[in-house]
Short mmCIF file of C-alpha atoms in Angstrom, two decimals:
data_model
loop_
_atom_site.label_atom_id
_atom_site.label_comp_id
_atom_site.label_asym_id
_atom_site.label_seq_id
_atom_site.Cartn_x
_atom_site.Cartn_y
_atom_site.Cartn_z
CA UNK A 1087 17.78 7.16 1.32
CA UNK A 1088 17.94 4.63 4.48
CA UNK A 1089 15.43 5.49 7.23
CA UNK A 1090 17.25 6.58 10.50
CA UNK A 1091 14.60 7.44 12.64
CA UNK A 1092 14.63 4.36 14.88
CA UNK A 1093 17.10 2.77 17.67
CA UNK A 1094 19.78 1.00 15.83
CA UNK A 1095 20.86 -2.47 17.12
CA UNK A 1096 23.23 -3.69 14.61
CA UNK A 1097 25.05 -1.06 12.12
CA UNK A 1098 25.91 -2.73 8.65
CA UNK A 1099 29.07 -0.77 6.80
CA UNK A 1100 30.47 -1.45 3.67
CA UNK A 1101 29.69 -4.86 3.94
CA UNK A 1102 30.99 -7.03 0.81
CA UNK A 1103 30.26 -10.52 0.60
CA UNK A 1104 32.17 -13.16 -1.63
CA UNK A 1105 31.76 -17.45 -2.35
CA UNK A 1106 35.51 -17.54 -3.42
CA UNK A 1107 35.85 -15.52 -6.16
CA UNK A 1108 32.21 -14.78 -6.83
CA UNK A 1109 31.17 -12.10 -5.27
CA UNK A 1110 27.38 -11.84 -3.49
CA UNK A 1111 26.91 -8.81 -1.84
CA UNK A 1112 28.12 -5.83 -2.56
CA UNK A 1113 28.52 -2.36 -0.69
CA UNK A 1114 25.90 -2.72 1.91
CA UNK A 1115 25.07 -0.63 4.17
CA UNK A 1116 22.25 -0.28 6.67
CA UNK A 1117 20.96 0.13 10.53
CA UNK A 1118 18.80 -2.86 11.81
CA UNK A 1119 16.47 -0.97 14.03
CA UNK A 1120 16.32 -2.46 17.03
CA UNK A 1121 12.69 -4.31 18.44
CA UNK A 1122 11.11 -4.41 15.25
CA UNK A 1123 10.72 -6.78 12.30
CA UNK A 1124 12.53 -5.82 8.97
CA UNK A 1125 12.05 -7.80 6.13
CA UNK A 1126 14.28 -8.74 3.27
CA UNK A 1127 12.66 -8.62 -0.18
CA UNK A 1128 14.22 -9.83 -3.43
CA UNK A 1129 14.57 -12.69 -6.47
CA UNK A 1130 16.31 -15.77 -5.72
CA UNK A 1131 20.02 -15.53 -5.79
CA UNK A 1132 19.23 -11.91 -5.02
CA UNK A 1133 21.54 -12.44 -1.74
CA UNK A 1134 19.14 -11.72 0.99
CA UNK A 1135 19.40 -14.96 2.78
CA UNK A 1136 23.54 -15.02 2.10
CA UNK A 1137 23.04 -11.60 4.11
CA UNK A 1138 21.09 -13.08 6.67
CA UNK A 1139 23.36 -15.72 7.55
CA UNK A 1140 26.07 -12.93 7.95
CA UNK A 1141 24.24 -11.58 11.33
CA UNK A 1142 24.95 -14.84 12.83
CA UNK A 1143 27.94 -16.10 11.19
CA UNK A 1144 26.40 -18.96 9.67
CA UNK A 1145 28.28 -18.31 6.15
CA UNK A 1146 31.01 -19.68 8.02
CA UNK A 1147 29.85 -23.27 7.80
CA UNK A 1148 29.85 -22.54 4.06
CA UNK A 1149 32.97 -23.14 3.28
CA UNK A 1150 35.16 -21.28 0.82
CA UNK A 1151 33.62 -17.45 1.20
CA UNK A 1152 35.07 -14.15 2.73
CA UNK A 1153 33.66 -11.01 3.86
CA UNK A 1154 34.93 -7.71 3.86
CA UNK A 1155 33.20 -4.21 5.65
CA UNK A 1156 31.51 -4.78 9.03
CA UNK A 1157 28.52 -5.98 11.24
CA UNK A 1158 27.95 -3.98 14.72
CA UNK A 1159 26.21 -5.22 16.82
CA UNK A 1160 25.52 -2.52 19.82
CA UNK A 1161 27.77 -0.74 18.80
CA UNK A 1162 30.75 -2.36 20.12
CA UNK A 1163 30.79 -6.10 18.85
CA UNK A 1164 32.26 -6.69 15.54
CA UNK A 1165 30.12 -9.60 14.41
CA UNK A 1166 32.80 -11.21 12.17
CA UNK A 1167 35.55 -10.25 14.25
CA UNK A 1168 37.97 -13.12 14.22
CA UNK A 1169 38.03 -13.57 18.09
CA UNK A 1170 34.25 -13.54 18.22
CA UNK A 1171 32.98 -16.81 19.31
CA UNK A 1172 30.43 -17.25 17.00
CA UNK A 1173 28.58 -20.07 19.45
CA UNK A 1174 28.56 -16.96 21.73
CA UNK A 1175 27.05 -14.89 19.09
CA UNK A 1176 24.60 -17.49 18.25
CA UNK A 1177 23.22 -17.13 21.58
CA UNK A 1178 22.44 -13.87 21.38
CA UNK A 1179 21.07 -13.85 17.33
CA UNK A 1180 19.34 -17.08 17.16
CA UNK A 1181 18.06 -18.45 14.03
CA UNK A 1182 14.60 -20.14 12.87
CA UNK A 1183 14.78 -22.12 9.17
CA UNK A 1184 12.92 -22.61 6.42
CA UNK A 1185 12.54 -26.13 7.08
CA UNK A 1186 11.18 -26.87 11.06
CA UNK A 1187 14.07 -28.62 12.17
CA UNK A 1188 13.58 -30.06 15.66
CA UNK A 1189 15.87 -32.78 17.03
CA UNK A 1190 14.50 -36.31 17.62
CA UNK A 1191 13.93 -35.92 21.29
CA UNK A 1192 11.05 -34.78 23.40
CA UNK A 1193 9.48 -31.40 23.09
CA UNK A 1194 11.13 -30.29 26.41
CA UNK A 1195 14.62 -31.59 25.55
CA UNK A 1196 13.92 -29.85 22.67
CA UNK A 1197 13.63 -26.44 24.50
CA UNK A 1198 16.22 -26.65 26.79
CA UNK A 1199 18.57 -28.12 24.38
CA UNK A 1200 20.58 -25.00 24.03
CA UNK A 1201 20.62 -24.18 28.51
CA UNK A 1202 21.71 -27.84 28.78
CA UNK A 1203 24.52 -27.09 26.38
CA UNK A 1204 25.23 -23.96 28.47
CA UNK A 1205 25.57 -25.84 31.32
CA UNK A 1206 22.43 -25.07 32.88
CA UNK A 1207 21.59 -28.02 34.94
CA UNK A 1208 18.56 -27.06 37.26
CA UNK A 1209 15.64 -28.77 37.01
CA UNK A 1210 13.19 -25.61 38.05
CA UNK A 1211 15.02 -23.41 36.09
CA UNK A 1212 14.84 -25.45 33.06
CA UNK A 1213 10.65 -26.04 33.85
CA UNK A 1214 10.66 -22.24 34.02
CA UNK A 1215 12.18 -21.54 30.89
CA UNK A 1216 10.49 -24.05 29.03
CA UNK A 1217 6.83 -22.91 29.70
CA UNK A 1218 7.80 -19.27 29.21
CA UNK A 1219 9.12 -20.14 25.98
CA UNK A 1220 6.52 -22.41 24.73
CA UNK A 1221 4.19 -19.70 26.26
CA UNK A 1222 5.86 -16.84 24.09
CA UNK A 1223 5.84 -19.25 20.85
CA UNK A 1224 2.14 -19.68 21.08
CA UNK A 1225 2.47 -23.00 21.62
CA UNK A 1226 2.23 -24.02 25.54
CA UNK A 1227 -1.61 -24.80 25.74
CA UNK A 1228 -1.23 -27.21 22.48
CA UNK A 1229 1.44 -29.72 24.23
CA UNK A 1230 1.57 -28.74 28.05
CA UNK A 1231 0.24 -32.11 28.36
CA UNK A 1232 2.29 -33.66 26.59
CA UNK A 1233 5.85 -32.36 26.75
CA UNK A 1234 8.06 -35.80 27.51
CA UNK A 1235 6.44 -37.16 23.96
CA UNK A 1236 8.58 -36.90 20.72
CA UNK A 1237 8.82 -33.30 19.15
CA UNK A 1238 8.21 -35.39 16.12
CA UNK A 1239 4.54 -36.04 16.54
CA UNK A 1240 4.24 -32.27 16.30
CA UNK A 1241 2.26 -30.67 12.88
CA UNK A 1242 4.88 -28.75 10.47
CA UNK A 1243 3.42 -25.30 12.01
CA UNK A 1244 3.56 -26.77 15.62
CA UNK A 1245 7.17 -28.22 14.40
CA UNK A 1246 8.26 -24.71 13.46
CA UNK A 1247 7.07 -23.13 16.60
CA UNK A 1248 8.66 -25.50 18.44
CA UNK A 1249 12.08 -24.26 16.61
CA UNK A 1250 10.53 -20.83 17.80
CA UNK A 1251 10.27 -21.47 21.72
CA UNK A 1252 13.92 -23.18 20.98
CA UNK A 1253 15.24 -20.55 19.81
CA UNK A 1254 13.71 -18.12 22.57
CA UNK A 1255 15.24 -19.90 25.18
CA UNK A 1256 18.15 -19.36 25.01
CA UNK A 1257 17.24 -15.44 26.01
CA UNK A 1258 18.67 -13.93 22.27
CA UNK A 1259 18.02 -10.61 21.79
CA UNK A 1260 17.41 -10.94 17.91
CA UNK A 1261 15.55 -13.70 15.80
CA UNK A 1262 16.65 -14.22 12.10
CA UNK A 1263 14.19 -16.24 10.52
CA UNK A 1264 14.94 -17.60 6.70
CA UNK A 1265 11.25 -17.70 5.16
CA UNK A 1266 10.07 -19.39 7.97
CA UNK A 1267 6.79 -20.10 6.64
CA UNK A 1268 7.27 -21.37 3.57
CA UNK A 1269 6.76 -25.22 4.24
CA UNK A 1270 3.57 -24.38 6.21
CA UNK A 1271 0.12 -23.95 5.32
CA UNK A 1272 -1.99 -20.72 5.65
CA UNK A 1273 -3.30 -21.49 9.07
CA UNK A 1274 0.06 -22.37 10.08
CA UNK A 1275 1.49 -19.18 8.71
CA UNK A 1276 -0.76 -16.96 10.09
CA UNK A 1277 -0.27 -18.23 13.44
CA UNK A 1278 3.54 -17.91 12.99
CA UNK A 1279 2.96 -14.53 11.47
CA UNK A 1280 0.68 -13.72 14.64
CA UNK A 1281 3.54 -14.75 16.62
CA UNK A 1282 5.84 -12.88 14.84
CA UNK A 1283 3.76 -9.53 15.11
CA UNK A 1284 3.94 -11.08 19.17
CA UNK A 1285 7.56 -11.43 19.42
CA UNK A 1286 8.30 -7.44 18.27
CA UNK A 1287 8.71 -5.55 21.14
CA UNK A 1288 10.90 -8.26 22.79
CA UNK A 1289 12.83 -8.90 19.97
CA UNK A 1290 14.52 -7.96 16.67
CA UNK A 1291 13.48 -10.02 13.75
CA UNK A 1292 14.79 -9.94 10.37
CA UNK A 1293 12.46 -12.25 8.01
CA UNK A 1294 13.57 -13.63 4.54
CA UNK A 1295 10.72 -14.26 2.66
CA UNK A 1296 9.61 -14.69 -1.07
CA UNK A 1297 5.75 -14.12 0.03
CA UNK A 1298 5.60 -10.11 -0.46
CA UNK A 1299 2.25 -10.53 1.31
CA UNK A 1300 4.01 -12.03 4.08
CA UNK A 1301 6.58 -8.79 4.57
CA UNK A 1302 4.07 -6.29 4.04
CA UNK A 1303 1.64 -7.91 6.74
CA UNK A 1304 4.17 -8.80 9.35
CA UNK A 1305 7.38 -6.29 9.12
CA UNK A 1306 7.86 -2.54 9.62
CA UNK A 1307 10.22 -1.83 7.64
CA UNK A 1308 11.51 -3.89 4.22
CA UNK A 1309 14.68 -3.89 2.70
CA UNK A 1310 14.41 -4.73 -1.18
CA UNK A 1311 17.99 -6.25 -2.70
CA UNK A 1312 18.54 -7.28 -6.21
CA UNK A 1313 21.59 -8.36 -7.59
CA UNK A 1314 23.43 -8.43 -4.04
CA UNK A 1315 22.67 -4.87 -3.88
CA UNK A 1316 20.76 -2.75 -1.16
CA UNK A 1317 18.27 -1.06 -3.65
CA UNK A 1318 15.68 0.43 -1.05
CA UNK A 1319 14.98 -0.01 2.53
CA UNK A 1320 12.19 2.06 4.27
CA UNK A 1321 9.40 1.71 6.29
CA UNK A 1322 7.13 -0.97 5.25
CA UNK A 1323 3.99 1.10 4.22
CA UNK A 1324 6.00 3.34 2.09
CA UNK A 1325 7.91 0.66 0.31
CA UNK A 1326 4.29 -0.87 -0.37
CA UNK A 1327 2.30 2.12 -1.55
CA UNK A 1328 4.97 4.62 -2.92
CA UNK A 1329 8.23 3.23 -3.08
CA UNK A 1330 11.08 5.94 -3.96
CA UNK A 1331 12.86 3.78 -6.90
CA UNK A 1332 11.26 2.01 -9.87
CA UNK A 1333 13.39 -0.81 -9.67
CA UNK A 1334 11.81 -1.24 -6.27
CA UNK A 1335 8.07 -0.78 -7.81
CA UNK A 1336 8.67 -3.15 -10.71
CA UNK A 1337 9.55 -6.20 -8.19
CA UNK A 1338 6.74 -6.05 -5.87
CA UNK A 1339 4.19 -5.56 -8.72
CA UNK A 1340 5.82 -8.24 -10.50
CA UNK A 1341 6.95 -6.50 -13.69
CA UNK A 1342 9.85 -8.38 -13.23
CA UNK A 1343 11.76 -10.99 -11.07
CA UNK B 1482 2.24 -11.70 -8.74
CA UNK B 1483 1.55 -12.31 -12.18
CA UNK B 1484 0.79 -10.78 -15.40
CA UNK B 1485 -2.69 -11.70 -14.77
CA UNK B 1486 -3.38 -8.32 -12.62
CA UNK B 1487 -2.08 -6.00 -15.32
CA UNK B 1488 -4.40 -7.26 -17.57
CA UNK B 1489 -7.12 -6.33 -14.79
CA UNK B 1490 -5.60 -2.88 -14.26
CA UNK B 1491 -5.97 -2.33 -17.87
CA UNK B 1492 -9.33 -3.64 -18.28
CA UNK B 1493 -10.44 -1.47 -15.40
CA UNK B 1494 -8.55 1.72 -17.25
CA UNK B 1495 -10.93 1.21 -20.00
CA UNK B 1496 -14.22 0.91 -17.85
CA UNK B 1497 -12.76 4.36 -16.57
CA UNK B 1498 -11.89 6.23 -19.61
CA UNK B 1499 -15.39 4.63 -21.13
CA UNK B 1500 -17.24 5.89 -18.47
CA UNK B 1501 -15.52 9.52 -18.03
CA UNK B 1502 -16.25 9.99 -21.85
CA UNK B 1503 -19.78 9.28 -21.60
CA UNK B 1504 -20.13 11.38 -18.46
CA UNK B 1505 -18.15 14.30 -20.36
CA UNK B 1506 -20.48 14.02 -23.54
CA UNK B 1507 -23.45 14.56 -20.88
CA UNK B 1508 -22.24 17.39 -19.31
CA UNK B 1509 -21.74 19.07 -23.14
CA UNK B 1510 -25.59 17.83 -23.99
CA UNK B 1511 -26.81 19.47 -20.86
CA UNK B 1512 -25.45 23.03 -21.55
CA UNK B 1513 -25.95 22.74 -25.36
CA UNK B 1514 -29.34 21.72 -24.30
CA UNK B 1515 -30.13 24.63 -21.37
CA UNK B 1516 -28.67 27.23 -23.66
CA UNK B 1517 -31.79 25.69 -26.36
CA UNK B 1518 -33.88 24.66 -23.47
CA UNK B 1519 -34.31 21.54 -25.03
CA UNK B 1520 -37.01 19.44 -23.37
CA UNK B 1521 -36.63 16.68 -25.21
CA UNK B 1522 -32.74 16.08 -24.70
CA UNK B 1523 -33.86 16.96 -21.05
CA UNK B 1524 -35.79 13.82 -20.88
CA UNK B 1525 -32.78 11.98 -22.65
CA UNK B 1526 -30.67 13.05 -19.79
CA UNK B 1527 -32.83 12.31 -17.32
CA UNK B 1528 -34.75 9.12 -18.20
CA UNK B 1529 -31.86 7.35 -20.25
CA UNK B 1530 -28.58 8.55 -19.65
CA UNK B 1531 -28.72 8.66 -15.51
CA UNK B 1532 -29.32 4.97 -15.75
CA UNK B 1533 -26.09 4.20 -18.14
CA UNK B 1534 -23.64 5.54 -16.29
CA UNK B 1535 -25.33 4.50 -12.60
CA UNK B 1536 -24.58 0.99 -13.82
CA UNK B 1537 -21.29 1.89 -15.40
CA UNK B 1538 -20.39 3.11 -11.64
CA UNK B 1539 -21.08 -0.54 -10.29
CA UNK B 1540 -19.41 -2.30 -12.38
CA UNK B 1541 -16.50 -0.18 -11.89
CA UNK B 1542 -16.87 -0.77 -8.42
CA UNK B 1543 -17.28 -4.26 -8.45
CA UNK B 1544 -14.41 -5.07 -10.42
CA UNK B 1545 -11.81 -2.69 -8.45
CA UNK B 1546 -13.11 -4.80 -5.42
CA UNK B 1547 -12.33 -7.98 -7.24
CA UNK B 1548 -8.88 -6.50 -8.67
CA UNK B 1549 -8.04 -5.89 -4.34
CA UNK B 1550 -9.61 -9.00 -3.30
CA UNK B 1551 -7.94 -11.59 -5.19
CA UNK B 1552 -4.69 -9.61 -6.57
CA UNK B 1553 -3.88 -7.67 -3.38
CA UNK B 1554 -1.84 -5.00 -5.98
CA UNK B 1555 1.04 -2.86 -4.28
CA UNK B 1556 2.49 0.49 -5.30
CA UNK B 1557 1.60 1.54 -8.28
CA UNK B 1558 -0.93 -1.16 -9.17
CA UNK B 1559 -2.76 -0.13 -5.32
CA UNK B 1560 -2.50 3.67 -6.20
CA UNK B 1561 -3.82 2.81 -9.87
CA UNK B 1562 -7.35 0.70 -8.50
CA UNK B 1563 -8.01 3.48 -5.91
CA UNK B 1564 -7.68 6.28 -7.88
CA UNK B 1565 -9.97 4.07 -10.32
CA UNK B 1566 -12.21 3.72 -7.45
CA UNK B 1567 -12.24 7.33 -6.29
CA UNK B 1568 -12.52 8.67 -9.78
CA UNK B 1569 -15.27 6.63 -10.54
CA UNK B 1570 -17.22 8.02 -8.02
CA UNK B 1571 -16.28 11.46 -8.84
CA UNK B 1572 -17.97 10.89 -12.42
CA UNK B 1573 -20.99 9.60 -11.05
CA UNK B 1574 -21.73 13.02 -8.93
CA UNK B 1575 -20.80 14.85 -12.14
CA UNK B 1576 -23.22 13.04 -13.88
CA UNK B 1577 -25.96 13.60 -11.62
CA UNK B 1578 -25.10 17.57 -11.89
CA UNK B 1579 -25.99 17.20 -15.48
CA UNK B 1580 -29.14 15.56 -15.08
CA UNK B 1581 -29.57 18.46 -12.07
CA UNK B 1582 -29.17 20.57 -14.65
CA UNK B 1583 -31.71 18.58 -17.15
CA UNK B 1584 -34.45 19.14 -14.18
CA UNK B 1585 -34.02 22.67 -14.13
CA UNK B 1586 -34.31 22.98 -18.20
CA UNK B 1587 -38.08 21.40 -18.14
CA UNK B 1588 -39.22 23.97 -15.08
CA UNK B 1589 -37.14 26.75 -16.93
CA UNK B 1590 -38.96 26.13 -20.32
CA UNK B 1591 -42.37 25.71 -18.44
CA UNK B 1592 -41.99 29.23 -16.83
CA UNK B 1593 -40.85 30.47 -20.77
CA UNK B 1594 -37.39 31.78 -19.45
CA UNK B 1595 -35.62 33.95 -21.77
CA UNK B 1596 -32.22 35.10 -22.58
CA UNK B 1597 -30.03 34.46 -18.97
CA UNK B 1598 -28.67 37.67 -17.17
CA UNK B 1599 -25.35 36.07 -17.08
CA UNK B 1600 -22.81 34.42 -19.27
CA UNK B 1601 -24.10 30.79 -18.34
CA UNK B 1602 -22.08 29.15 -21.35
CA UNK B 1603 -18.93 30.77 -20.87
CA UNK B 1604 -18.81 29.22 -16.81
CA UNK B 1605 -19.71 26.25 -18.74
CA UNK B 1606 -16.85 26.58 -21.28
CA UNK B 1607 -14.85 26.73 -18.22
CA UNK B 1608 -16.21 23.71 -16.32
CA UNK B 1609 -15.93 21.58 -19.39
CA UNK B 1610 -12.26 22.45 -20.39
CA UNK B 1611 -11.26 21.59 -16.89
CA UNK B 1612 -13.17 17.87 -16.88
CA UNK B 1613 -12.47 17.40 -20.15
CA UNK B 1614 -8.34 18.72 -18.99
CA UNK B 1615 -8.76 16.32 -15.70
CA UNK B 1616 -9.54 13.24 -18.14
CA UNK B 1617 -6.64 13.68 -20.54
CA UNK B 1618 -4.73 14.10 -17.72
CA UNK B 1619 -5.81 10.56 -16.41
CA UNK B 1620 -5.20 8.99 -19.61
CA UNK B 1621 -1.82 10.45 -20.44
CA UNK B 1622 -0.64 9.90 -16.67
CA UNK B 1623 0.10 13.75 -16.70
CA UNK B 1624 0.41 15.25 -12.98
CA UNK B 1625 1.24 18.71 -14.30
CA UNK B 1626 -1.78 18.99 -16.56
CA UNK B 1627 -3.79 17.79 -13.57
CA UNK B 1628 -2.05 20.67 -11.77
CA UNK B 1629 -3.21 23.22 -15.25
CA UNK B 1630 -7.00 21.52 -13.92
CA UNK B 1631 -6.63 22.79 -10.45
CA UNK B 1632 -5.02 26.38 -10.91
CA UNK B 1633 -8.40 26.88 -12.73
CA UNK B 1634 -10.82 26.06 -9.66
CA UNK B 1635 -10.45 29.77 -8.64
CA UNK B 1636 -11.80 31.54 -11.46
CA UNK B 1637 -15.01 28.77 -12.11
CA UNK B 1638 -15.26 30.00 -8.01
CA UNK B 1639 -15.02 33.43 -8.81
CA UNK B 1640 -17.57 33.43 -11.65
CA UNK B 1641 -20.28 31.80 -9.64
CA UNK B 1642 -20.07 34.37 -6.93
CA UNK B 1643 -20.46 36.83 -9.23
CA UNK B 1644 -23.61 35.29 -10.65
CA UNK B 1645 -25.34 35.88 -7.25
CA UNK B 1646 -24.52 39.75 -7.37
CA UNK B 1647 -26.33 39.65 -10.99
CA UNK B 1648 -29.05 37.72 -9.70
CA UNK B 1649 -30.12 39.96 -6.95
CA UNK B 1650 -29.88 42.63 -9.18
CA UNK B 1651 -32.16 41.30 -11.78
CA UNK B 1652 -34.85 40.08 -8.99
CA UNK B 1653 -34.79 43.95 -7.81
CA UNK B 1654 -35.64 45.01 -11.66
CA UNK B 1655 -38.27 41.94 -12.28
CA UNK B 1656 -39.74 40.81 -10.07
CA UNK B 1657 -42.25 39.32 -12.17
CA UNK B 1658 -39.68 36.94 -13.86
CA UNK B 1659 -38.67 36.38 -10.17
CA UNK B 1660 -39.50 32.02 -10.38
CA UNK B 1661 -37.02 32.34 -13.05
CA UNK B 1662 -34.17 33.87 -11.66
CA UNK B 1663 -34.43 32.03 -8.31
CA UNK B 1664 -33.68 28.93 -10.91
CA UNK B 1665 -30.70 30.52 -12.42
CA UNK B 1666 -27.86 30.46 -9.96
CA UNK B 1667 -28.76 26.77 -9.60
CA UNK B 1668 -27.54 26.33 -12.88
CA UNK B 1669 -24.30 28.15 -12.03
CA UNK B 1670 -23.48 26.41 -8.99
CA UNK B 1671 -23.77 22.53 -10.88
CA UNK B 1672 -21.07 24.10 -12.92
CA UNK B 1673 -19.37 25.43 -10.05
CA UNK B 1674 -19.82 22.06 -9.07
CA UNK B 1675 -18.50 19.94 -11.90
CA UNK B 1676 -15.23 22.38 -11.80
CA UNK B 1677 -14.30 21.19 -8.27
CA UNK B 1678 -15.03 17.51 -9.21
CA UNK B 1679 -12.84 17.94 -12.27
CA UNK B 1680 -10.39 19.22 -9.90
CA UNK B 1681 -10.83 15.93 -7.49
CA UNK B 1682 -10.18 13.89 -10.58
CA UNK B 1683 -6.83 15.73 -11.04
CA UNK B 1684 -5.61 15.35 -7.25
CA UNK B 1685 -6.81 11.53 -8.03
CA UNK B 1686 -4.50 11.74 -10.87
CA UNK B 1687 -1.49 13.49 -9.29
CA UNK B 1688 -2.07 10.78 -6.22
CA UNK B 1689 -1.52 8.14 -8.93
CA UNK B 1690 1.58 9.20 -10.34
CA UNK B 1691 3.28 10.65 -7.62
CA UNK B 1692 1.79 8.73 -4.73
CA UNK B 1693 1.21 12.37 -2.88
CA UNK B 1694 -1.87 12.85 -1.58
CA UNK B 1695 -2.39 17.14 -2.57
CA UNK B 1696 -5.99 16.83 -1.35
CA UNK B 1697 -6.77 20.02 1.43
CA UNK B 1698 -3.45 21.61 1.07
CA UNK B 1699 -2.60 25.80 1.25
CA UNK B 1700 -1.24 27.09 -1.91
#
């Protein structure tokens, strides 16, 4: 049923999820391909944003939960791997949040936030990295004049690019975003989403969202859960015009959830 | 998404099924009325009728392009409003075959043309069972009657090539009826016609349950 055609980046197997004895996800399986966007599709409580947070290991600030199967990330790092740093693997998935979150300090403090942490100290380097990344995020031109002044001045859509460019800095090779436009208003979101359609190439995204609009216009391929199952994934046209199950037709026309 | 769009959807199925039986009584009027040559219903055809379902096709139109616009429908829902859409226009062209066919009745009648050389009803018979097949097949969401519709295409085919062979025949033997005859395999290819859009229909319908396009394939 899963599409194959495609470079794989990260190879989900068997993948159960649990918050203590409930348990969220159930028997996943599926290849992230690799430079695209995939979006996850599904009602609240559905488990799509539970999975999410299992690319990066962010469940584990959750608390009571455990996890079973495996996450691969090329094909040799086993995401939840006990050794695995997970700072380490944050640097490499990075995450953007439904809510902009940008830290009370300037917008370039902002952007170099993570290098600093790294230990990168260099003033040009640091310059560098912060107009490339505010360049990428589509958001250079709008405070290039501007950068020592509070990120907090910024608009919710500059706010959330912002967390973009942040997030870029740090060089990750794939951007989880948890409906990252749902705070924002439509000319705010279709900037983001223009960015998003941008960013693919460079980078894997996988998008959360709850706007089916949003993951048919922006992602190539869609992954529909229900119930902390995998029902469909497939490429995003199909799942929009024919999808294979009916279970998968009656959510996005909104004969149910 | 809400419930609102499924209310559209069905709305729209109505302004479909409305129009395809109007369009299917006119096709039945214009062969009842050729095999009389009938003038009069001619003139129904032609002056009244026409008009109906020309406005019938508009607001079909216009309210698919709503139903997209604000609704944006996915899957089913998007397969449903453009095989509305598509279908829609398919019944128009029909329509204008049967007013085609009304024009010819008032020259035929004018030049006194009598009995046809060829089984003109029986094509008709033909033609009619498959639109008539093609509409049930849209209202009862039934790919494999559309597929019955289609399988037929070839014979409607075969009879109107075979009215040419009778028609050159009859020109060599009268050549004095000769402005009729010229008329008659006009009459055979709307038929013709009204087959393959009947046929259309059914890939429309086959598109809209299955979501596979069966348009230009080889048997």
């Amino acid at each position: 049923m899963n599409p194959t055609d495609f470079e794989s980046v990260i190879s989900v197997k068997e993948l159960d999820f649990f918050y203590g004895q409930s348990q969220a996800l159930f028997d996943i399986n599926m290849e992230v391909p690799k430079h695209q966007v995939t979006a996850f599709i599904g009602p609240s409580g559905c488990g799509k944003s539970t999975f999410l947070r299992c690319f990066n290991r962010m469940n584990d600030l959750v608390g009571d939960v455990s996890i079973t199967g495996s996450l691969i990330l090329d094909d040799y790092i086993d995401i939840n791997h006990k050794d695995q740093d997970p700072i380490q693997l944050r640097r490499r998935i990075g995450m953007i949040f439904q809510k902009s979150n940008p830290f009370p300090k300037s917008i370039y403090e902002n952007v170099v936030y993570g290098l600093r942490i790294a230990g990168q100290g260099k003033k040009s380097v640091l310059n560098e990295v912060v107009e490339t990344s505010l360049k990428k995020a589509a958001l250079w031109d709008e405070v290039k004049d501007r950068l020592h002044t509070s990120a907090m001045g910024l608009s919710g859509g500059q706010m959330q690019r912002l967390c973009i460019a942040r997030a870029i800095a740090v060089n990750p090779e794939i951007l989880l975003m948890d409906e990252p436009c749902s705070a924002l208003d439509p000319k705010s979101t279709a900037r983001i989403e223009e960015l998003i359609l941008d960013l693919r190439g460079d980078y894997t995204i996988i998008i959360v969202t709850h706007n089916m609009q949003q993951a048919s216009r922006v992602s190539d391929y869609t992954a529909f859960f229900f119930e902390g199952k995998l029902i469909e994934f497939g490429e995003t046209g199909q799942i929009f015009t024919k999808p294979s199950l009916k279970q998968t037709e009656d959510y996005i026309t909104g004969r149910f959830g | 998404m809400s419930i609102h769009i499924h209310k559209e959807i069905e709305s729209l199925k109505k302004m479909i099924l409305e129009m395809g039986a109007k369009v299917e009584q006119n096709v039945h009027d214009a062969v009842v009325a050729v095999d009389r040559l009938d003038v009069s219903e001619a003139k129904r055809l032609i002056e009244q009728e026409e008009e109906i379902i020309n406005q019938m096709e508009i607001d079909i139109e216009e309210e698919c392009l709503k139903t997209l616009a604000l609704h944006q429908p996915v899957a089913i829902d998007l397969r449903i409003v453009v095989a509305i859409l598509k279908i829609n226009n398919e019944l128009e062209r029909i329509n204008d075959f049967s007013v085609n066919m009304a024009e010819r009745i008032i020259d035929l009648h004018r030049l006194e043309a009598g009995k046809f050389p060829f089984d003109l009803i029986g094509l008709a018979d033909i033609a009619q069972g498959m639109l008539s097949k093609a509409l049930d097949s849209l209202i009862e969401m039934d790919p494999n009657k559309a597929r019955e519709v289609i399988a037929q295409d070839d014979e409607v085919d075969d009879r109107h090539a075979a009215v040419y062979e009778v028609v050159k025949e009859e020109m060599k033997r009268s050549l004095d009826r000769i402005d009729v005859i010229i008329q008659l395999p006009s009459l055979s290819r709307y038929l013709e016609r009204v087959g393959d859009l009947a046929c259309n229909i059914a890939e429309d319908v086959i598109y809209l349950v299955e979501g596979v396009i069966v348009r230009h394939q080889e048997e």
